[in-house]
Amino acid sequence: MFARDVEKTPAYGQPSVEASEEPQVILNPTISNTNAPPPPVFDPDNFNPPDGGFRAWSQVFAGMLINCLAWGYPATFGVYQLHYEETLGLPSSQISWIGSCQTFLTFAFCGPAGRLADAGYTRETVLVGSVLAVLGSFMTSLCTEYWQIFLAQGVCTGIGLALIFMPAVSVVSSYFKAKKAFALAVAAMGTGVGAIVFPATLQYLIPQIGFPWAVRCAAFVALTMAIIANIILKPCLPPRRSGPLVEWDAFRELPYLFFSLGAFLNFYALYFGFFYVSHSPFVLAYYPVLTKDPRKMGTRFGMVQTICAFASLAGAPTAGAIIDKSGGDFVWAQVWGGTVLLMGASMVMASRIASSGWVLFAKI
């Protein structure tokens, strides 16, 4: 009997027949599967982008359209400056604050926009930026007061241009490795196209149909470019969800530090020509050299642009104040601009030397 009872009693640690017949309920199969392999870790050294092909070059085309809008449109402010001086009767330095604010916000919001792109929100960021940029352009055509123009053209359009520009640079960079500098240079050609299309549109149409409808026509051109770019743009890198908004360690790298200083000085003098003479932005092809991990491109690019924001904010009003103090003479403003540009070029040269040494021809 004792033996028979032992046979009926389950051994320690063994489930009984009744218990084994009960269905096991798994509340979360993902959590319960402890043997599942961890997600693959992104290795920037072993990352091989397409480096060509239809999809990659279509991103370059989208980047060209976005550069055309993001930097070609601000290049028209010389036309706006002249019109506002004639209609509002305000000093040049005061009116230039509209363009300076637009440029400042375009650069300043590149940092957050780049981080959003790195986190996987490229398309959403570009879409919101497109809406703001186009909306600000249409609202400008309805403005009649200085504060209205400042909010529409300076604030709304400025933020929108930042949100579309920085993610596009990050996407184009992620599709190329050996041809990265060339692809970014081709995308940057859109700046020159926009600097021709938008000013020419305004200068031709203002005498024909008036200022409000000329601005609306330019806004329709911007809307067309934004729609096409939003359809084409597709990121290829996995998102980097975690990470700081500002990579402070980047400033410990001498090439990055010198380049940031050079960019600041160059942009400090750059927009003098845009606002008062009616130069394209800094060449983007050098940016990828400063970032080894492609998933940090948006953040690091945006950091440099944010630094340039403060230079662009003060540059045009400084030139305007010099011109006003000189009785409308441009000579001293030109001397100031040339001196600052030389200082900026020396900082970029120092960045090049810190990156590759005292070598005349070196691929970096």
mmCIF file of C-alpha atoms in Angstrom:
data_model
loop_
_atom_site.group_PDB
_atom_site.id
_atom_site.type_symbol
_atom_site.label_atom_id
_atom_site.label_comp_id
_atom_site.label_asym_id
_atom_site.label_seq_id
_atom_site.Cartn_x
_atom_site.Cartn_y
_atom_site.Cartn_z
ATOM 1 C CA MET A 1 0.000 0.000 0.000
ATOM 2 C CA PHE A 2 2.844 2.319 0.872
ATOM 3 C CA ALA A 3 4.483 1.685 -2.461
ATOM 4 C CA ARG A 4 1.197 2.231 -4.221
ATOM 5 C CA ASP A 5 0.771 5.596 -2.427
ATOM 6 C CA VAL A 6 4.261 6.659 -3.402
ATOM 7 C CA GLU A 7 3.518 5.950 -7.043
ATOM 8 C CA LYS A 8 0.424 8.117 -6.875
ATOM 9 C CA THR A 9 2.259 10.968 -5.133
ATOM 10 C CA PRO A 10 4.125 13.242 -7.567
ATOM 11 C CA ALA A 11 7.829 13.687 -6.982
ATOM 12 C CA TYR A 12 9.090 16.976 -5.568
ATOM 13 C CA GLY A 13 9.355 19.539 -8.311
ATOM 14 C CA GLN A 14 7.236 17.550 -10.809
ATOM 15 C CA PRO A 15 3.796 18.875 -11.764
ATOM 16 C CA SER A 16 0.831 16.637 -11.094
ATOM 17 C CA VAL A 17 -1.277 15.221 -13.886
ATOM 18 C CA GLU A 18 -4.149 17.509 -13.003
ATOM 19 C CA ALA A 19 -1.895 20.531 -12.927
ATOM 20 C CA SER A 20 -0.242 19.649 -16.213
ATOM 21 C CA GLU A 21 -3.581 19.415 -17.954
ATOM 22 C CA GLU A 22 -4.482 22.991 -17.007
ATOM 23 C CA PRO A 23 -3.764 25.488 -19.825
ATOM 24 C CA GLN A 24 -0.905 27.866 -19.146
ATOM 25 C CA VAL A 25 -1.879 31.500 -19.652
ATOM 26 C CA ILE A 26 0.927 33.753 -20.957
ATOM 27 C CA LEU A 27 0.010 37.363 -20.340
ATOM 28 C CA ASN A 28 2.815 38.855 -22.413
ATOM 29 C CA PRO A 29 4.691 36.476 -24.704
ATOM 30 C CA THR A 30 7.338 39.120 -25.412
ATOM 31 C CA ILE A 31 8.230 39.529 -21.746
ATOM 32 C CA SER A 32 7.979 35.833 -20.933
ATOM 33 C CA ASN A 33 10.320 34.835 -23.744
ATOM 34 C CA THR A 34 13.540 35.402 -21.829
ATOM 35 C CA ASN A 35 15.576 33.409 -24.341
ATOM 36 C CA ALA A 36 14.867 35.858 -27.194
ATOM 37 C CA PRO A 37 18.049 37.415 -28.630
ATOM 38 C CA PRO A 38 18.649 41.104 -27.821
ATOM 39 C CA PRO A 39 18.082 43.649 -30.613
ATOM 40 C CA PRO A 40 21.115 44.211 -32.817
ATOM 41 C CA VAL A 41 23.430 47.012 -31.759
ATOM 42 C CA PHE A 42 24.151 49.596 -34.443
ATOM 43 C CA ASP A 43 27.841 49.691 -35.331
ATOM 44 C CA PRO A 44 28.769 52.873 -37.246
ATOM 45 C CA ASP A 45 32.081 51.349 -38.371
ATOM 46 C CA ASN A 46 30.335 48.442 -40.117
ATOM 47 C CA PHE A 47 27.430 50.461 -41.501
ATOM 48 C CA ASN A 48 27.345 50.304 -45.299
ATOM 49 C CA PRO A 49 24.842 52.739 -46.838
ATOM 50 C CA PRO A 50 23.608 52.297 -50.425
ATOM 51 C CA ASP A 51 26.077 54.952 -51.660
ATOM 52 C CA GLY A 52 24.078 55.258 -54.865
ATOM 53 C CA GLY A 53 20.994 53.998 -56.609
ATOM 54 C CA PHE A 54 17.634 55.562 -57.394
ATOM 55 C CA ARG A 55 16.415 55.882 -53.813
ATOM 56 C CA ALA A 56 19.668 57.422 -52.572
ATOM 57 C CA TRP A 57 19.846 60.002 -55.356
ATOM 58 C CA SER A 58 16.151 60.775 -54.942
ATOM 59 C CA GLN A 59 17.010 61.855 -51.386
ATOM 60 C CA VAL A 60 19.629 64.177 -52.865
ATOM 61 C CA PHE A 61 16.919 65.675 -55.075
ATOM 62 C CA ALA A 62 14.663 66.127 -52.042
ATOM 63 C CA GLY A 63 17.564 67.752 -50.213
ATOM 64 C CA MET A 64 18.106 70.073 -53.161
ATOM 65 C CA LEU A 65 14.468 71.181 -53.024
ATOM 66 C CA ILE A 66 14.662 71.750 -49.278
ATOM 67 C CA ASN A 67 17.900 73.733 -49.580
ATOM 68 C CA CYS A 68 16.272 75.745 -52.345
ATOM 69 C CA LEU A 69 13.467 76.624 -49.943
ATOM 70 C CA ALA A 70 15.411 76.851 -46.672
ATOM 71 C CA TRP A 71 18.222 79.087 -47.965
ATOM 72 C CA GLY A 72 16.971 80.412 -51.274
ATOM 73 C CA TYR A 73 13.928 81.999 -49.667
ATOM 74 C CA PRO A 74 15.898 83.994 -47.033
ATOM 75 C CA ALA A 75 18.128 85.244 -49.862
ATOM 76 C CA THR A 76 15.178 87.320 -51.059
ATOM 77 C CA PHE A 77 15.175 89.517 -47.984
ATOM 78 C CA GLY A 78 17.097 92.194 -49.855
ATOM 79 C CA VAL A 79 13.945 92.686 -51.947
ATOM 80 C CA TYR A 80 11.768 92.756 -48.834
ATOM 81 C CA GLN A 81 14.178 95.159 -47.120
ATOM 82 C CA LEU A 82 13.887 97.700 -49.936
ATOM 83 C CA HIS A 83 10.085 97.405 -50.053
ATOM 84 C CA TYR A 84 9.677 97.773 -46.288
ATOM 85 C CA GLU A 85 11.964 100.822 -46.200
ATOM 86 C CA GLU A 86 9.814 102.495 -48.849
ATOM 87 C CA THR A 87 6.419 101.569 -47.356
ATOM 88 C CA LEU A 88 7.061 101.578 -43.597
ATOM 89 C CA GLY A 89 9.524 104.465 -43.483
ATOM 90 C CA LEU A 90 11.688 102.815 -40.824
ATOM 91 C CA PRO A 91 15.504 102.788 -40.467
ATOM 92 C CA SER A 92 17.453 100.049 -42.238
ATOM 93 C CA SER A 93 18.783 98.614 -38.997
ATOM 94 C CA GLN A 94 15.275 98.231 -37.552
ATOM 95 C CA ILE A 95 13.884 96.530 -40.649
ATOM 96 C CA SER A 96 16.866 94.202 -40.850
ATOM 97 C CA TRP A 97 15.832 92.742 -37.494
ATOM 98 C CA ILE A 98 13.022 90.941 -39.342
ATOM 99 C CA GLY A 99 15.474 89.085 -41.549
ATOM 100 C CA SER A 100 17.907 88.611 -38.683
ATOM 101 C CA CYS A 101 15.202 87.065 -36.517
ATOM 102 C CA GLN A 102 14.200 84.744 -39.352
ATOM 103 C CA THR A 103 17.792 83.646 -39.881
ATOM 104 C CA PHE A 104 18.437 83.341 -36.137
ATOM 105 C CA LEU A 105 15.443 81.047 -35.631
ATOM 106 C CA THR A 106 16.351 79.040 -38.735
ATOM 107 C CA PHE A 107 19.720 78.278 -37.174
ATOM 108 C CA ALA A 108 18.627 78.120 -33.525
ATOM 109 C CA PHE A 109 15.966 75.450 -34.084
ATOM 110 C CA CYS A 110 18.360 73.289 -36.094
ATOM 111 C CA GLY A 111 19.562 71.732 -32.827
ATOM 112 C CA PRO A 112 16.151 70.414 -31.716
ATOM 113 C CA ALA A 113 15.245 69.540 -35.316
ATOM 114 C CA GLY A 114 18.440 67.528 -35.749
ATOM 115 C CA ARG A 115 17.845 65.636 -32.516
ATOM 116 C CA LEU A 116 14.274 64.837 -33.581
ATOM 117 C CA ALA A 117 15.629 63.498 -36.872
ATOM 118 C CA ASP A 118 18.121 61.282 -35.041
ATOM 119 C CA ALA A 119 15.281 59.975 -32.863
ATOM 120 C CA GLY A 120 13.311 58.814 -35.910
ATOM 121 C CA TYR A 121 10.890 61.722 -36.394
ATOM 122 C CA THR A 122 12.347 63.000 -39.646
ATOM 123 C CA ARG A 123 9.198 63.039 -41.737
ATOM 124 C CA GLU A 124 7.026 64.475 -38.976
ATOM 125 C CA THR A 125 9.527 67.266 -38.322
ATOM 126 C CA VAL A 126 9.813 68.166 -42.006
ATOM 127 C CA LEU A 127 6.022 68.157 -42.388
ATOM 128 C CA VAL A 128 5.498 70.543 -39.467
ATOM 129 C CA GLY A 129 8.291 72.771 -40.751
ATOM 130 C CA SER A 130 6.779 72.864 -44.235
ATOM 131 C CA VAL A 131 3.420 73.959 -42.851
ATOM 132 C CA LEU A 132 4.991 76.738 -40.767
ATOM 133 C CA ALA A 133 7.231 78.003 -43.576
ATOM 134 C CA VAL A 134 4.440 78.144 -46.154
ATOM 135 C CA LEU A 135 1.928 79.564 -43.666
ATOM 136 C CA GLY A 136 4.333 82.333 -42.676
ATOM 137 C CA SER A 137 4.898 83.194 -46.328
ATOM 138 C CA PHE A 138 1.194 83.508 -47.073
ATOM 139 C CA MET A 139 0.597 85.524 -43.905
ATOM 140 C CA THR A 140 3.371 87.937 -44.916
ATOM 141 C CA SER A 141 1.338 88.889 -47.981
ATOM 142 C CA LEU A 142 -1.483 90.047 -45.681
ATOM 143 C CA CYS A 143 0.645 92.066 -43.247
ATOM 144 C CA THR A 144 0.633 95.854 -43.159
ATOM 145 C CA GLU A 145 2.313 96.626 -39.799
ATOM 146 C CA TYR A 146 5.885 96.062 -38.641
ATOM 147 C CA TRP A 147 4.942 93.713 -35.781
ATOM 148 C CA GLN A 148 2.768 91.627 -38.108
ATOM 149 C CA ILE A 149 5.613 91.202 -40.589
ATOM 150 C CA PHE A 150 7.993 90.381 -37.739
ATOM 151 C CA LEU A 151 5.775 87.556 -36.454
ATOM 152 C CA ALA A 152 4.864 86.110 -39.859
ATOM 153 C CA GLN A 153 8.105 86.431 -41.798
ATOM 154 C CA GLY A 154 10.561 86.555 -38.917
ATOM 155 C CA VAL A 155 9.187 84.050 -36.395
ATOM 156 C CA CYS A 156 6.808 81.659 -38.176
ATOM 157 C CA THR A 157 8.799 81.258 -41.388
ATOM 158 C CA GLY A 158 12.119 81.158 -39.520
ATOM 159 C CA ILE A 159 11.108 78.237 -37.300
ATOM 160 C CA GLY A 160 9.594 76.395 -40.255
ATOM 161 C CA LEU A 161 12.756 76.672 -42.344
ATOM 162 C CA ALA A 162 14.827 75.208 -39.482
ATOM 163 C CA LEU A 163 12.527 72.211 -39.107
ATOM 164 C CA ILE A 164 12.773 71.289 -42.788
ATOM 165 C CA PHE A 165 16.492 71.939 -43.303
ATOM 166 C CA MET A 166 18.303 69.982 -40.594
ATOM 167 C CA PRO A 167 16.511 66.601 -40.991
ATOM 168 C CA ALA A 168 17.075 66.725 -44.751
ATOM 169 C CA VAL A 169 20.835 67.120 -44.303
ATOM 170 C CA SER A 170 20.860 64.138 -41.938
ATOM 171 C CA VAL A 171 18.887 61.953 -44.364
ATOM 172 C CA VAL A 172 21.072 62.744 -47.378
ATOM 173 C CA SER A 173 24.210 62.025 -45.346
ATOM 174 C CA SER A 174 22.904 58.647 -44.186
ATOM 175 C CA TYR A 175 22.564 57.273 -47.736
ATOM 176 C CA PHE A 176 26.200 57.805 -48.729
ATOM 177 C CA LYS A 177 29.685 56.967 -47.489
ATOM 178 C CA ALA A 178 32.327 57.269 -50.219
ATOM 179 C CA LYS A 179 30.217 59.817 -52.136
ATOM 180 C CA LYS A 180 28.868 61.650 -49.091
ATOM 181 C CA ALA A 181 30.661 64.949 -49.670
ATOM 182 C CA PHE A 182 29.659 64.979 -53.342
ATOM 183 C CA ALA A 183 26.022 64.150 -52.544
ATOM 184 C CA LEU A 184 25.795 66.934 -49.974
ATOM 185 C CA ALA A 185 27.429 69.374 -52.380
ATOM 186 C CA VAL A 186 24.861 68.481 -55.053
ATOM 187 C CA ALA A 187 22.035 68.930 -52.550
ATOM 188 C CA ALA A 188 23.502 72.293 -51.530
ATOM 189 C CA MET A 189 23.225 73.439 -55.150
ATOM 190 C CA GLY A 190 19.565 73.998 -54.392
ATOM 191 C CA THR A 191 20.627 77.045 -52.410
ATOM 192 C CA GLY A 192 21.886 78.769 -55.538
ATOM 193 C CA VAL A 193 18.761 77.802 -57.460
ATOM 194 C CA GLY A 194 16.533 79.214 -54.742
ATOM 195 C CA ALA A 195 18.620 82.365 -54.489
ATOM 196 C CA ILE A 196 17.816 82.953 -58.168
ATOM 197 C CA VAL A 197 14.202 81.749 -58.332
ATOM 198 C CA PHE A 198 12.701 83.547 -55.333
ATOM 199 C CA PRO A 199 14.297 87.002 -55.766
ATOM 200 C CA ALA A 200 13.634 86.932 -59.513
ATOM 201 C CA THR A 201 9.999 85.987 -58.878
ATOM 202 C CA LEU A 202 9.474 88.887 -56.502
ATOM 203 C CA GLN A 203 11.407 91.470 -58.513
ATOM 204 C CA TYR A 204 9.506 90.616 -61.690
ATOM 205 C CA LEU A 205 6.020 90.277 -60.200
ATOM 206 C CA ILE A 206 5.936 93.207 -57.758
ATOM 207 C CA PRO A 207 5.670 95.833 -60.557
ATOM 208 C CA GLN A 208 3.222 93.611 -62.463
ATOM 209 C CA ILE A 209 0.703 92.477 -59.834
ATOM 210 C CA GLY A 210 1.741 94.260 -56.642
ATOM 211 C CA PHE A 211 3.602 93.180 -53.525
ATOM 212 C CA PRO A 212 0.892 91.009 -51.846
ATOM 213 C CA TRP A 213 0.246 88.772 -54.866
ATOM 214 C CA ALA A 214 3.940 88.588 -55.713
ATOM 215 C CA VAL A 215 4.595 87.218 -52.214
ATOM 216 C CA ARG A 216 1.721 84.735 -52.632
ATOM 217 C CA CYS A 217 3.172 83.495 -55.916
ATOM 218 C CA ALA A 218 6.518 82.919 -54.196
ATOM 219 C CA ALA A 219 4.654 81.091 -51.425
ATOM 220 C CA PHE A 220 2.972 78.821 -53.989
ATOM 221 C CA VAL A 221 6.411 77.965 -55.401
ATOM 222 C CA ALA A 222 7.568 77.137 -51.868
ATOM 223 C CA LEU A 223 4.457 75.009 -51.313
ATOM 224 C CA THR A 224 5.152 72.973 -54.459
ATOM 225 C CA MET A 225 8.746 72.324 -53.417
ATOM 226 C CA ALA A 226 7.674 71.346 -49.898
ATOM 227 C CA ILE A 227 5.057 68.856 -51.128
ATOM 228 C CA ILE A 228 7.495 67.084 -53.458
ATOM 229 C CA ALA A 229 10.212 66.952 -50.792
ATOM 230 C CA ASN A 230 7.837 65.525 -48.172
ATOM 231 C CA ILE A 231 6.778 62.761 -50.553
ATOM 232 C CA ILE A 232 10.332 61.740 -51.486
ATOM 233 C CA LEU A 233 12.190 62.090 -48.172
ATOM 234 C CA LYS A 234 12.696 58.715 -46.420
ATOM 235 C CA PRO A 235 15.308 58.074 -43.679
ATOM 236 C CA CYS A 236 17.310 54.844 -43.749
ATOM 237 C CA LEU A 237 19.085 54.827 -40.367
ATOM 238 C CA PRO A 238 17.595 53.214 -37.243
ATOM 239 C CA PRO A 239 16.428 55.824 -34.738
ATOM 240 C CA ARG A 240 18.616 56.819 -31.796
ATOM 241 C CA ARG A 241 15.954 57.300 -29.133
ATOM 242 C CA SER A 242 18.247 58.002 -26.192
ATOM 243 C CA GLY A 243 20.914 60.654 -26.100
ATOM 244 C CA PRO A 244 21.379 64.295 -25.084
ATOM 245 C CA LEU A 245 20.098 67.255 -27.047
ATOM 246 C CA VAL A 246 23.616 68.721 -27.069
ATOM 247 C CA GLU A 247 26.716 66.548 -27.498
ATOM 248 C CA TRP A 248 29.038 68.564 -25.259
ATOM 249 C CA ASP A 249 31.880 66.082 -25.791
ATOM 250 C CA ALA A 250 32.045 67.208 -29.416
ATOM 251 C CA PHE A 251 33.662 70.482 -28.337
ATOM 252 C CA ARG A 252 36.582 68.529 -26.896
ATOM 253 C CA GLU A 253 37.518 67.610 -30.460
ATOM 254 C CA LEU A 254 39.713 70.379 -31.872
ATOM 255 C CA PRO A 255 38.480 70.055 -35.504
ATOM 256 C CA TYR A 256 34.874 70.441 -34.379
ATOM 257 C CA LEU A 257 35.697 73.326 -32.032
ATOM 258 C CA PHE A 258 37.677 75.292 -34.630
ATOM 259 C CA PHE A 259 35.043 74.658 -37.284
ATOM 260 C CA SER A 260 32.308 75.923 -34.964
ATOM 261 C CA LEU A 261 34.258 79.129 -34.325
ATOM 262 C CA GLY A 262 34.921 79.560 -38.042
ATOM 263 C CA ALA A 263 31.261 79.028 -38.899
ATOM 264 C CA PHE A 264 30.255 81.590 -36.274
ATOM 265 C CA LEU A 265 32.565 84.262 -37.697
ATOM 266 C CA ASN A 266 31.622 83.538 -41.307
ATOM 267 C CA PHE A 267 27.911 83.763 -40.614
ATOM 268 C CA TYR A 268 28.454 86.903 -38.568
ATOM 269 C CA ALA A 269 29.418 88.696 -41.791
ATOM 270 C CA LEU A 270 27.599 86.566 -44.378
ATOM 271 C CA TYR A 271 24.097 88.048 -44.226
ATOM 272 C CA PHE A 272 25.338 91.590 -44.690
ATOM 273 C CA GLY A 273 25.360 90.841 -48.425
ATOM 274 C CA PHE A 274 21.954 89.175 -48.382
ATOM 275 C CA PHE A 275 20.204 92.057 -46.678
ATOM 276 C CA TYR A 276 21.898 95.096 -48.161
ATOM 277 C CA VAL A 277 23.080 94.070 -51.638
ATOM 278 C CA SER A 278 20.203 91.953 -53.115
ATOM 279 C CA HIS A 279 26.975 83.795 -51.270
ATOM 280 C CA SER A 280 25.303 80.746 -50.400
ATOM 281 C CA PRO A 281 25.382 79.244 -46.905
ATOM 282 C CA PHE A 282 28.429 77.469 -45.608
ATOM 283 C CA VAL A 283 29.390 74.399 -47.615
ATOM 284 C CA LEU A 284 27.709 71.374 -46.038
ATOM 285 C CA ALA A 285 30.188 68.888 -47.445
ATOM 286 C CA TYR A 286 32.594 69.381 -44.523
ATOM 287 C CA TYR A 287 30.025 68.531 -41.831
ATOM 288 C CA PRO A 288 30.135 64.704 -42.179
ATOM 289 C CA VAL A 289 33.891 64.729 -41.571
ATOM 290 C CA LEU A 290 33.210 65.950 -38.045
ATOM 291 C CA THR A 291 30.872 63.067 -37.174
ATOM 292 C CA LYS A 292 31.892 59.418 -37.261
ATOM 293 C CA ASP A 293 28.565 58.026 -36.028
ATOM 294 C CA PRO A 294 25.938 58.758 -38.726
ATOM 295 C CA ARG A 295 23.139 58.513 -36.149
ATOM 296 C CA LYS A 296 24.526 61.660 -34.478
ATOM 297 C CA MET A 297 24.634 63.719 -37.674
ATOM 298 C CA GLY A 298 21.442 65.614 -36.997
ATOM 299 C CA THR A 299 22.473 66.508 -33.455
ATOM 300 C CA ARG A 300 26.009 67.610 -34.326
ATOM 301 C CA PHE A 301 24.992 69.488 -37.465
ATOM 302 C CA GLY A 302 22.277 71.217 -35.492
ATOM 303 C CA MET A 303 24.725 72.258 -32.777
ATOM 304 C CA VAL A 304 26.901 74.115 -35.290
ATOM 305 C CA GLN A 305 23.850 75.748 -36.843
ATOM 306 C CA THR A 306 22.610 76.861 -33.435
ATOM 307 C CA ILE A 307 25.980 78.505 -32.788
ATOM 308 C CA CYS A 308 25.653 80.273 -36.139
ATOM 309 C CA ALA A 309 22.202 81.495 -35.098
ATOM 310 C CA PHE A 310 23.655 84.048 -32.707
ATOM 311 C CA ALA A 311 26.076 85.272 -35.367
ATOM 312 C CA SER A 312 23.314 85.694 -37.954
ATOM 313 C CA LEU A 313 21.128 87.474 -35.405
ATOM 314 C CA ALA A 314 23.705 90.185 -34.766
ATOM 315 C CA GLY A 315 25.412 90.333 -38.166
ATOM 316 C CA ALA A 316 22.909 92.261 -40.273
ATOM 317 C CA PRO A 317 21.957 94.822 -37.583
ATOM 318 C CA THR A 318 25.667 95.426 -36.943
ATOM 319 C CA ALA A 319 26.184 96.152 -40.633
ATOM 320 C CA GLY A 320 23.067 98.323 -40.653
ATOM 321 C CA ALA A 321 24.321 100.355 -37.708
ATOM 322 C CA ILE A 322 27.691 100.847 -39.429
ATOM 323 C CA ILE A 323 25.948 102.001 -42.618
ATOM 324 C CA ASP A 324 23.685 104.406 -40.698
ATOM 325 C CA LYS A 325 26.655 105.855 -38.790
ATOM 326 C CA SER A 326 28.541 106.264 -42.072
ATOM 327 C CA GLY A 327 25.731 108.295 -43.598
ATOM 328 C CA GLY A 328 24.669 105.543 -45.998
ATOM 329 C CA ASP A 329 28.209 104.703 -47.105
ATOM 330 C CA PHE A 330 28.858 100.961 -47.504
ATOM 331 C CA VAL A 331 32.674 101.124 -47.385
ATOM 332 C CA TRP A 332 33.162 100.619 -43.648
ATOM 333 C CA ALA A 333 30.518 97.892 -43.567
ATOM 334 C CA GLN A 334 32.397 96.119 -46.348
ATOM 335 C CA VAL A 335 35.670 96.461 -44.421
ATOM 336 C CA TRP A 336 33.996 95.014 -41.336
ATOM 337 C CA GLY A 337 32.509 92.113 -43.321
ATOM 338 C CA GLY A 338 35.783 91.275 -45.054
ATOM 339 C CA THR A 339 37.737 91.324 -41.791
ATOM 340 C CA VAL A 340 35.299 89.001 -40.028
ATOM 341 C CA LEU A 341 35.266 86.616 -43.010
ATOM 342 C CA LEU A 342 39.073 86.422 -42.934
ATOM 343 C CA MET A 343 38.949 85.564 -39.241
ATOM 344 C CA GLY A 344 36.360 82.872 -39.941
ATOM 345 C CA ALA A 345 38.433 81.412 -42.766
ATOM 346 C CA SER A 346 41.445 81.185 -40.443
ATOM 347 C CA MET A 347 39.366 79.193 -37.922
ATOM 348 C CA VAL A 348 38.197 76.773 -40.629
ATOM 349 C CA MET A 349 41.816 76.359 -41.728
ATOM 350 C CA ALA A 350 42.761 75.593 -38.117
ATOM 351 C CA SER A 351 40.023 72.941 -38.066
ATOM 352 C CA ARG A 352 41.468 71.373 -41.215
ATOM 353 C CA ILE A 353 44.991 71.312 -39.717
ATOM 354 C CA ALA A 354 43.729 69.847 -36.443
ATOM 355 C CA SER A 355 41.939 67.106 -38.391
ATOM 356 C CA SER A 356 44.655 66.045 -40.866
ATOM 357 C CA GLY A 357 47.844 67.841 -39.837
ATOM 358 C CA TRP A 358 50.088 70.029 -41.970
ATOM 359 C CA VAL A 359 49.332 68.148 -45.190
ATOM 360 C CA LEU A 360 48.481 70.157 -48.291
ATOM 361 C CA PHE A 361 46.417 67.475 -50.051
ATOM 362 C CA ALA A 362 44.640 65.112 -47.685
ATOM 363 C CA LYS A 363 41.278 63.377 -47.857
ATOM 364 C CA ILE A 364 39.436 63.868 -44.589
#
